[in-house]
Short mmCIF file of the C-alpha atoms (twelve columns), coordinates in Angstrom:
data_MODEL
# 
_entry.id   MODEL 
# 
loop_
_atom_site.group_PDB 
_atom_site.id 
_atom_site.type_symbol 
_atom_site.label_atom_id 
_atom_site.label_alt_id 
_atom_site.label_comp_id 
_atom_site.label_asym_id 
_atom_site.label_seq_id 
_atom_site.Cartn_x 
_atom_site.Cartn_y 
_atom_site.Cartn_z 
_atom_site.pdbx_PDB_model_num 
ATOM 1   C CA . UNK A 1   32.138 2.721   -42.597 1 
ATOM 2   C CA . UNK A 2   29.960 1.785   -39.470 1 
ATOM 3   C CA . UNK A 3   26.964 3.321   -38.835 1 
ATOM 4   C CA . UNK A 4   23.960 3.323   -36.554 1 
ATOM 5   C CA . UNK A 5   20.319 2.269   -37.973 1 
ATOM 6   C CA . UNK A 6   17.730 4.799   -37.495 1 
ATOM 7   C CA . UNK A 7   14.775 3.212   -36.749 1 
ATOM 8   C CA . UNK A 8   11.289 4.039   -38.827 1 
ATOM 9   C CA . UNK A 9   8.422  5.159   -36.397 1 
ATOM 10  C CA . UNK A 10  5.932  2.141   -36.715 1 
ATOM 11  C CA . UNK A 11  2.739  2.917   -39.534 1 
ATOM 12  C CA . UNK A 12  -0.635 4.745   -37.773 1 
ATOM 13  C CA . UNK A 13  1.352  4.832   -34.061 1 
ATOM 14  C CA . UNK A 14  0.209  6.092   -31.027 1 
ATOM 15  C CA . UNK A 15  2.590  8.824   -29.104 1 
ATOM 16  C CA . UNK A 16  3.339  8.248   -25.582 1 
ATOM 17  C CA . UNK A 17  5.804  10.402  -23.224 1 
ATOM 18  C CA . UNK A 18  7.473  9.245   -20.547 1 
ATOM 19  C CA . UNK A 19  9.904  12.415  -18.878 1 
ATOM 20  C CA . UNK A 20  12.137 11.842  -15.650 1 
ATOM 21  C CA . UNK A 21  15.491 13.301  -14.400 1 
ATOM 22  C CA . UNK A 22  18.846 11.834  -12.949 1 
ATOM 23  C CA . UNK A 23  19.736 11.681  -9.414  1 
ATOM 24  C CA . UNK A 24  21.863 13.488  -8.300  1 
ATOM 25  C CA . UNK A 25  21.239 16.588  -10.151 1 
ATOM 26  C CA . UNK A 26  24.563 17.953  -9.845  1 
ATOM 27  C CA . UNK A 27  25.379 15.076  -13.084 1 
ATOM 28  C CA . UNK A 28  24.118 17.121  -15.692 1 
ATOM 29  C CA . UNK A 29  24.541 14.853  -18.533 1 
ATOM 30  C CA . UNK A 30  23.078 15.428  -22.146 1 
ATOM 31  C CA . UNK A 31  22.547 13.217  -24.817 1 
ATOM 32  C CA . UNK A 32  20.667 12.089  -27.810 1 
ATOM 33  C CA . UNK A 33  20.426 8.568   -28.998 1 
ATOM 34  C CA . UNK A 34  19.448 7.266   -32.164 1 
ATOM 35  C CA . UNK A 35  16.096 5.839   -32.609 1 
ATOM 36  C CA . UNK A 36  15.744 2.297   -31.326 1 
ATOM 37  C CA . UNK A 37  13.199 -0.497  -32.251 1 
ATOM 38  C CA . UNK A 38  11.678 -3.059  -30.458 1 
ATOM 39  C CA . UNK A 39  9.150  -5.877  -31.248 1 
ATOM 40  C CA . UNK A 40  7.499  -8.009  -28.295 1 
ATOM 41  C CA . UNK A 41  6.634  -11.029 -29.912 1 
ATOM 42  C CA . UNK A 42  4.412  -12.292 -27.204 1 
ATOM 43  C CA . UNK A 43  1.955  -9.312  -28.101 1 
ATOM 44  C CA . UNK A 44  2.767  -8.237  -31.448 1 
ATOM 45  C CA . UNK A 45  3.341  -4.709  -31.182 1 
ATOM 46  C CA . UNK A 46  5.988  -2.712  -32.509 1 
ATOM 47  C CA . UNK A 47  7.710  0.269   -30.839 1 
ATOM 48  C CA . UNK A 48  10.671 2.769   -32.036 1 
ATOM 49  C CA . UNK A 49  12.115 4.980   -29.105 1 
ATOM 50  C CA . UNK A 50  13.403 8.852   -28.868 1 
ATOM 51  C CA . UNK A 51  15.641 9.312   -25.880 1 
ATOM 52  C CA . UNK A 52  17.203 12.638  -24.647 1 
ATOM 53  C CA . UNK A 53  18.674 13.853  -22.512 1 
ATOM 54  C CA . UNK A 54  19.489 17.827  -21.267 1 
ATOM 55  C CA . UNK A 55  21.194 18.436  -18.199 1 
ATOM 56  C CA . UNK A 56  20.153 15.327  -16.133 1 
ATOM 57  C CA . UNK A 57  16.470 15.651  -17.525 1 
ATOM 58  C CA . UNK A 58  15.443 12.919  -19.063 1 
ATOM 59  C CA . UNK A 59  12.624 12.540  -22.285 1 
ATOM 60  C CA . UNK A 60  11.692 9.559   -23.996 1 
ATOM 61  C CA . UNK A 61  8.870  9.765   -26.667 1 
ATOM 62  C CA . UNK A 62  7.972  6.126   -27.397 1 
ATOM 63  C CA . UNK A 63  5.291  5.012   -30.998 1 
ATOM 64  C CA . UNK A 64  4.040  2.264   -30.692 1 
ATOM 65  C CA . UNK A 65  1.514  0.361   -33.097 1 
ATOM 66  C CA . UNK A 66  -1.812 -0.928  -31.648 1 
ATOM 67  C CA . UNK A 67  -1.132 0.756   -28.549 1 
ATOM 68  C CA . UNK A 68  -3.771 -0.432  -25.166 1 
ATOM 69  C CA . UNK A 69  -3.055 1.682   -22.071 1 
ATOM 70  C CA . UNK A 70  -4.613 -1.164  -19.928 1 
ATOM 71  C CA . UNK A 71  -2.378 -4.294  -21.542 1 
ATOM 72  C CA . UNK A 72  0.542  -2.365  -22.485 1 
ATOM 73  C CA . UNK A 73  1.581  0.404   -20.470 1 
ATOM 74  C CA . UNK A 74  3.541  -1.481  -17.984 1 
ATOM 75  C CA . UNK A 75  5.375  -3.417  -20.774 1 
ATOM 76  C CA . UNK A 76  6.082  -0.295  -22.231 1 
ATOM 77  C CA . UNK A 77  7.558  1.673   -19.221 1 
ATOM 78  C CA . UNK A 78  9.634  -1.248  -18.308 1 
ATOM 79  C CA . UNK A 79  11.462 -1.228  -22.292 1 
ATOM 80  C CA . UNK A 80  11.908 2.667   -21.535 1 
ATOM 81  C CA . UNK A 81  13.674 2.141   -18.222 1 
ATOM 82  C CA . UNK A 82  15.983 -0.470  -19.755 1 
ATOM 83  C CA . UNK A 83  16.626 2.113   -22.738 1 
ATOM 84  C CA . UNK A 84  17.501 4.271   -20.196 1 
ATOM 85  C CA . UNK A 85  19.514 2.936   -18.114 1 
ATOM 86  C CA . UNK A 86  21.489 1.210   -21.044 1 
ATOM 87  C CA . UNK A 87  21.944 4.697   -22.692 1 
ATOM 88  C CA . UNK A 88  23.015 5.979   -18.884 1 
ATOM 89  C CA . UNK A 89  25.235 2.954   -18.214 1 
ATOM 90  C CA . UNK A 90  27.471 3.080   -20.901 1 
ATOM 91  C CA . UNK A 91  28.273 7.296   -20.973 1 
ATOM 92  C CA . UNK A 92  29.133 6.765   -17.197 1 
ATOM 93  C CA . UNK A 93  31.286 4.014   -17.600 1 
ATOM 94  C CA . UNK A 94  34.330 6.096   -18.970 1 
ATOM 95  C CA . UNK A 95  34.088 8.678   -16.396 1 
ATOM 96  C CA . UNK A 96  33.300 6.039   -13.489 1 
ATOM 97  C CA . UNK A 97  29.955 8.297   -11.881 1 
ATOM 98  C CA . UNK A 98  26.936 6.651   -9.664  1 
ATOM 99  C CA . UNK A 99  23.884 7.659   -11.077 1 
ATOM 100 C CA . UNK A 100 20.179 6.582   -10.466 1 
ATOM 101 C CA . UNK A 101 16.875 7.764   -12.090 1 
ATOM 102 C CA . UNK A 102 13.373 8.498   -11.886 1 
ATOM 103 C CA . UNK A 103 11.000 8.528   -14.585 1 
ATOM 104 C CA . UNK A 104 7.998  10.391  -13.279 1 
ATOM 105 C CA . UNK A 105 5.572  10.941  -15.908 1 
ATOM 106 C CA . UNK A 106 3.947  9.855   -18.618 1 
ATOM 107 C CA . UNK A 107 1.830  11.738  -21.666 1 
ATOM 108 C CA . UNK A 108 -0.526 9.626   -23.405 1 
ATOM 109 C CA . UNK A 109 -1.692 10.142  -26.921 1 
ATOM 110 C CA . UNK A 110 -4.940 11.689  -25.726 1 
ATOM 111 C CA . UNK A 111 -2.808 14.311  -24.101 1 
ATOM 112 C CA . UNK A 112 -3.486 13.258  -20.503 1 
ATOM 113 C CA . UNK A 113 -0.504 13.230  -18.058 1 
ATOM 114 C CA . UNK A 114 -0.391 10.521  -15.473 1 
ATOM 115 C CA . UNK A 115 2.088  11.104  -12.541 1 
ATOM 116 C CA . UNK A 116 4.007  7.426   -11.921 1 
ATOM 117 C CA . UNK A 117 4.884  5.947   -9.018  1 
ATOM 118 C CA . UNK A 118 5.714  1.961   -8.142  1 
ATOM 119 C CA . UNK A 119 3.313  0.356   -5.713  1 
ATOM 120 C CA . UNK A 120 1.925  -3.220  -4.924  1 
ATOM 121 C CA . UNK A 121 -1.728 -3.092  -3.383  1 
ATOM 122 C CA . UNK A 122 -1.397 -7.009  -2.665  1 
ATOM 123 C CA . UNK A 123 1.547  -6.657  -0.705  1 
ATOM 124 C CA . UNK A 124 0.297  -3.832  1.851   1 
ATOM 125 C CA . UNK A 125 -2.529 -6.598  2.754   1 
ATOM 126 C CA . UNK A 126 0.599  -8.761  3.659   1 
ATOM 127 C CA . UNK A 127 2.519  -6.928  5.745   1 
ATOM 128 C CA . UNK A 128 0.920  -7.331  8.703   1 
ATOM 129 C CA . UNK A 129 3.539  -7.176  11.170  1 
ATOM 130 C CA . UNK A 130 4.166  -3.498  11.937  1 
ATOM 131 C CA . UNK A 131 0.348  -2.341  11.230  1 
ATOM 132 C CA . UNK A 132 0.271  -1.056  15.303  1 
ATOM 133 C CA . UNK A 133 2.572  1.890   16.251  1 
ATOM 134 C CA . UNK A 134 4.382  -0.333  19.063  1 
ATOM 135 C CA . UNK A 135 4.620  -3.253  16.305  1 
ATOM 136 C CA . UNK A 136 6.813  -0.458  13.723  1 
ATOM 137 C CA . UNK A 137 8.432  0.871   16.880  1 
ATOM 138 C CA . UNK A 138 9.631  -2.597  17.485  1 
ATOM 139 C CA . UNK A 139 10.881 -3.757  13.838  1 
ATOM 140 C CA . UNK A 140 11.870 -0.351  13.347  1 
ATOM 141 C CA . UNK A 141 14.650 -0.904  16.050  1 
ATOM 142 C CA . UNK A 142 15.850 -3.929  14.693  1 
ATOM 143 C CA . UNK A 143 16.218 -3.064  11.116  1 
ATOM 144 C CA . UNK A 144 18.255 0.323   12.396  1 
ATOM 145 C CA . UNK A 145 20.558 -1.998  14.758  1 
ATOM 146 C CA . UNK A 146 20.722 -4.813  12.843  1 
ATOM 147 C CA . UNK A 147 22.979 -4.722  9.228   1 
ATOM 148 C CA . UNK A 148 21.646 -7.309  7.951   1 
ATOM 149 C CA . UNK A 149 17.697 -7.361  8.350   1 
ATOM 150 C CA . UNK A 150 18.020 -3.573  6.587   1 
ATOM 151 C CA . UNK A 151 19.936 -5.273  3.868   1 
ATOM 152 C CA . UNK A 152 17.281 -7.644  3.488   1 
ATOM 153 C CA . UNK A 153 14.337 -5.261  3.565   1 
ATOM 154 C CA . UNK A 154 16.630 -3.178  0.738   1 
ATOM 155 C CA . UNK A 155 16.672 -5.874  -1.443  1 
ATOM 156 C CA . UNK A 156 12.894 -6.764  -0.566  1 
ATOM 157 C CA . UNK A 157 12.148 -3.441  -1.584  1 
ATOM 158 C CA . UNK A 158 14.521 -3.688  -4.578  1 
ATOM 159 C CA . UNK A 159 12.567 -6.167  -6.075  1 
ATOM 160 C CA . UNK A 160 9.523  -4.243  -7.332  1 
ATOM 161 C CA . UNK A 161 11.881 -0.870  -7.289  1 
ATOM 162 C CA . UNK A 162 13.847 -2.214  -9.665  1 
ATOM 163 C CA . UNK A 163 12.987 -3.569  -13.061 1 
ATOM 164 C CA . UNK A 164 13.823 -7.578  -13.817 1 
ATOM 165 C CA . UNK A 165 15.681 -7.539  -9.792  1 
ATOM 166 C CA . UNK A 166 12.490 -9.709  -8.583  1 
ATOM 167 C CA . UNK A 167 14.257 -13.130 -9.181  1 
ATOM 168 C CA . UNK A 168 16.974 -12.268 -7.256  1 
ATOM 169 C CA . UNK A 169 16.273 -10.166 -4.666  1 
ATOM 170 C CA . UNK A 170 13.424 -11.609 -3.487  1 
ATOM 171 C CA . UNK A 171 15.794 -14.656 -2.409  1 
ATOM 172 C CA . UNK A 172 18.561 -12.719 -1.674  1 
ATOM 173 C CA . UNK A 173 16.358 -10.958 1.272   1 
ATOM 174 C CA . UNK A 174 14.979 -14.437 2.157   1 
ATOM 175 C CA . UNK A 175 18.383 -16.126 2.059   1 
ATOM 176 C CA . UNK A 176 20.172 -12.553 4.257   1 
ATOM 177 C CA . UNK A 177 17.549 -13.379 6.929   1 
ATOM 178 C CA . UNK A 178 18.057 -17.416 6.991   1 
ATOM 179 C CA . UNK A 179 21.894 -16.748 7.759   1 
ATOM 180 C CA . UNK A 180 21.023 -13.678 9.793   1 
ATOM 181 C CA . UNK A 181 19.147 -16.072 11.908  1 
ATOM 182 C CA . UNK A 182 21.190 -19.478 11.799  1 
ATOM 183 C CA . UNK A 183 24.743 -17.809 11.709  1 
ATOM 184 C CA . UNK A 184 26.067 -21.515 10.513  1 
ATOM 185 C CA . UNK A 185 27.526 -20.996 6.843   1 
ATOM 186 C CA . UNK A 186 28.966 -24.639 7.020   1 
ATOM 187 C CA . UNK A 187 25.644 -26.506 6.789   1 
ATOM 188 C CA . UNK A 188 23.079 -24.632 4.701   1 
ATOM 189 C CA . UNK A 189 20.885 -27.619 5.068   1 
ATOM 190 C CA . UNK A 190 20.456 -26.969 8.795   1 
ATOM 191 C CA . UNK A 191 19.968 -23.005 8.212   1 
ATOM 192 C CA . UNK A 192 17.222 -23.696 5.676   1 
ATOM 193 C CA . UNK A 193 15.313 -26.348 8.207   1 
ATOM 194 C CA . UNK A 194 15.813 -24.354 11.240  1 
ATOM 195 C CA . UNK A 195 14.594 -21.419 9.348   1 
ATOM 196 C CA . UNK A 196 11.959 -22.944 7.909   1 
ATOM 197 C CA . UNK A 197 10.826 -24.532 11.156  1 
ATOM 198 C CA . UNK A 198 11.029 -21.538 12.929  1 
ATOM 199 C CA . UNK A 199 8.718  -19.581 10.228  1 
ATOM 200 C CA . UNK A 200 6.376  -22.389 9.779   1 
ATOM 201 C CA . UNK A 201 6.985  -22.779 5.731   1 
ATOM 202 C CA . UNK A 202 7.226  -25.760 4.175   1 
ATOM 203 C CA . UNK A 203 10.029 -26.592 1.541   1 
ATOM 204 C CA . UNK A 204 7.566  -26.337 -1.116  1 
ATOM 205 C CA . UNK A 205 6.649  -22.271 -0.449  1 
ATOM 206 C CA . UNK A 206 10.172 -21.487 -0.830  1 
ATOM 207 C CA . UNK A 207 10.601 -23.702 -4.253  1 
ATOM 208 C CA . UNK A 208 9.226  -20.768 -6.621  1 
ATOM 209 C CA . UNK A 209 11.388 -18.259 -5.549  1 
ATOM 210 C CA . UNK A 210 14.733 -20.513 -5.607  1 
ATOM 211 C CA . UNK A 211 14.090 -22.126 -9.038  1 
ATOM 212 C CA . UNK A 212 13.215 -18.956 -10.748 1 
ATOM 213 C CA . UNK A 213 16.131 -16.885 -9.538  1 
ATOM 214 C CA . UNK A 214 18.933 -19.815 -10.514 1 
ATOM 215 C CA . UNK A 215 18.993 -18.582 -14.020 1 
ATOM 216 C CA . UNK A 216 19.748 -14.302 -13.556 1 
ATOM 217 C CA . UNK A 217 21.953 -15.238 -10.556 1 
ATOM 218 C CA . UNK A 218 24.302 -17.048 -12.829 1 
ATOM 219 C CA . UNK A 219 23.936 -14.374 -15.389 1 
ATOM 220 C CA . UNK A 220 21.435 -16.629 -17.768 1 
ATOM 221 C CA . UNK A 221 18.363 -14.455 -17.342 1 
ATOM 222 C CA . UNK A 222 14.738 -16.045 -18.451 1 
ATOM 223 C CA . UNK A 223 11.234 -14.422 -19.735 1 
ATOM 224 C CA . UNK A 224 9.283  -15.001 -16.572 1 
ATOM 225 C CA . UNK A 225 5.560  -13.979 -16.926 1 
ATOM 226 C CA . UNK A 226 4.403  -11.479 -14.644 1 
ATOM 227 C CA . UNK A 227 1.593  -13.320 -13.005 1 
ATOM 228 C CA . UNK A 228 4.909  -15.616 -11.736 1 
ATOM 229 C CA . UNK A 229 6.925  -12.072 -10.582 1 
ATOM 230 C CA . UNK A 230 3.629  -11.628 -8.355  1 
ATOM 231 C CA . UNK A 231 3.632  -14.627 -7.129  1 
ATOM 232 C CA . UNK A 232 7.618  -15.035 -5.609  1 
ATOM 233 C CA . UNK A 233 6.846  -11.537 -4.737  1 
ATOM 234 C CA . UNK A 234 3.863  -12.088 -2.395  1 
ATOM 235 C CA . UNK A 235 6.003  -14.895 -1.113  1 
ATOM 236 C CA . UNK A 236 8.972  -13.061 -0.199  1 
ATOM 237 C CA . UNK A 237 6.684  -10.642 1.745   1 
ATOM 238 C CA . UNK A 238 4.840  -13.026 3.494   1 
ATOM 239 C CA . UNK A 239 8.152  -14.584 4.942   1 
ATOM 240 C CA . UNK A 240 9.798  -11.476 5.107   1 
ATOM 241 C CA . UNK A 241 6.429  -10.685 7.279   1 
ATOM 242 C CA . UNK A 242 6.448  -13.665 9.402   1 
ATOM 243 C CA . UNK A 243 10.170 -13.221 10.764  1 
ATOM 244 C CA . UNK A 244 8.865  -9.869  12.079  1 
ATOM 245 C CA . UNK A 245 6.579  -11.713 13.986  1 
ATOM 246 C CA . UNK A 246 9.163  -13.851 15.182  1 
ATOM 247 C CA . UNK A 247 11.736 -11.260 16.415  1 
ATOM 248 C CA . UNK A 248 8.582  -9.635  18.065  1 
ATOM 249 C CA . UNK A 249 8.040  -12.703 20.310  1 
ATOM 250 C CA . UNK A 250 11.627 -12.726 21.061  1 
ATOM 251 C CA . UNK A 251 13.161 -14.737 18.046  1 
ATOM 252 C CA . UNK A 252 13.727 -17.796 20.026  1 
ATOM 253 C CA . UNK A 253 10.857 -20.029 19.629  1 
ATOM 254 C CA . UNK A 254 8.891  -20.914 16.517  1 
ATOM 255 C CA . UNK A 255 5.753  -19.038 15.634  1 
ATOM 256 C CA . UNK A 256 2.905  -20.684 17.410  1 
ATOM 257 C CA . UNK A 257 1.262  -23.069 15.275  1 
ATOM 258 C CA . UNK A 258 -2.702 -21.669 16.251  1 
ATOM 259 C CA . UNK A 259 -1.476 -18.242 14.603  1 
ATOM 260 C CA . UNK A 260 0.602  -19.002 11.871  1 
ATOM 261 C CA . UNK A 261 -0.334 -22.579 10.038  1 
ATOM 262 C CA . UNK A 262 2.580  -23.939 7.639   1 
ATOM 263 C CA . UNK A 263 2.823  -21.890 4.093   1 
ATOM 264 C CA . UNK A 264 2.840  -24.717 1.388   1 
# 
């Protein structure tokens, strides 16, 4: 007869909370899933999860061994999104509903409460290009009248939004813009070199970004330390940045070499 493993809570654990609710509220789904393990060999740390649900509000209680708030946390909260989301994905499958959610807190096993949110300090030094009122004004014009620069600054967005989406979105924003701006499908070569030219990057600033997304766009995804997420990250903003500054100057011209050297 099959049955489902109930994971042991790890030996001298620590407790940590994470709560959150599903958007929209009107799918008020409960459920309760069996206690699930995971080890992350690169650390050595074991951790079983609780998840719940009650009408659309969501609980996880996660015990994990040897638990460091500073090393771990962010390891942690991104295993607890994929539990939830798995759990999520597969009881709206039958029925065919849209769904996101939001986990937006976390209890520690000291009893503090921290209130989450996503943000990248380094990439708010990047982003350069709509710092004046008249600069936002600008972009902000183009992005409403323009499909696909707001597609591209979704999926810019998308890729620290949403978990292990870095790879992929990062070049699919980079990629959205290149066609966006060299409307010839029939010669990609020319897009990328016209593109390139135009932004003053060199092949090699691109080559992170493109080699690390080949794998999860062909459904093969690969462990990619975070230090590398950061980097194709700040890379995809900085270009992302720079053809802002050239649809302020009128998009017809490359950026002047005196302001913006060649990325390499």
């Amino acid at each position: 007869m099959p049955y489902l493993y109930i994971y042991p809570i790890p030996p001298k654990s620590s407790r940590i909370k994470f709560t959150g609710y599903i958007v929209p509220k009107i799918l008020e789904i409960s459920l309760a899933v069996p206690r699930t393990g995971w080890t992350w060999p690169e650390v050595g740390i074991d951790v079983t999860f609780e998840l719940s649900i009650v009408n659309g509000d969501i609980s996880v209680i996660c015990y994990a061994s040897d638990f460091d708030k500073e090393k771990l946390f962010f390891p942690l909260i991104l295993r607890t999104h994929d539990i939830v989301r798995t759990a999520l994905n597969l009881t709206t499958f039958s029925p065919g509903f849209g769904f996101t959610f939001i986990l937006d807190e976390a209890t520690f096993p000291d009893g503090t409460k921290n209130k989450l949110m996503i943000q990248e300090p380094a990439l708010a030094t990047l982003s350069t290009s709509t710092e004046k009122q008249v600069d936002y004004d600008t972009v902000m014009k183009i992005a409403l009248q323009e499909l696909p620069v707001a597609r591209a600054l979704h999926d810019l967005i998308d890729s620290i939004t949403v978990f292990h989406a870095a790879q992929t979105a990062c070049l699919r924003a980079i990629e959205t813009l290149r066609n966006h701006m060299v409307p010839d499908t029939k010669n990609r070569e020319r897009q990328w070199k016209i593109f390139r030219q135009n932004l003053r990057i060199q092949r090699t600033y691109l080559e992170p970004i493109t080699k690390l997304s080949v794998g999860p766009r062909h459904g093969d995804p690969i462990y990619v330390p975070d230090i590398e997420i950061k980097n194709i990250q700040e890379r995809a903003w900085t270009i992302v940045n720079r053809y802002f500054e050239f649809r302020k100057l009128g998009g017809r011209e490359p950026l002047p070499l005196i302001l913006f050297p060649y990325l390499a």
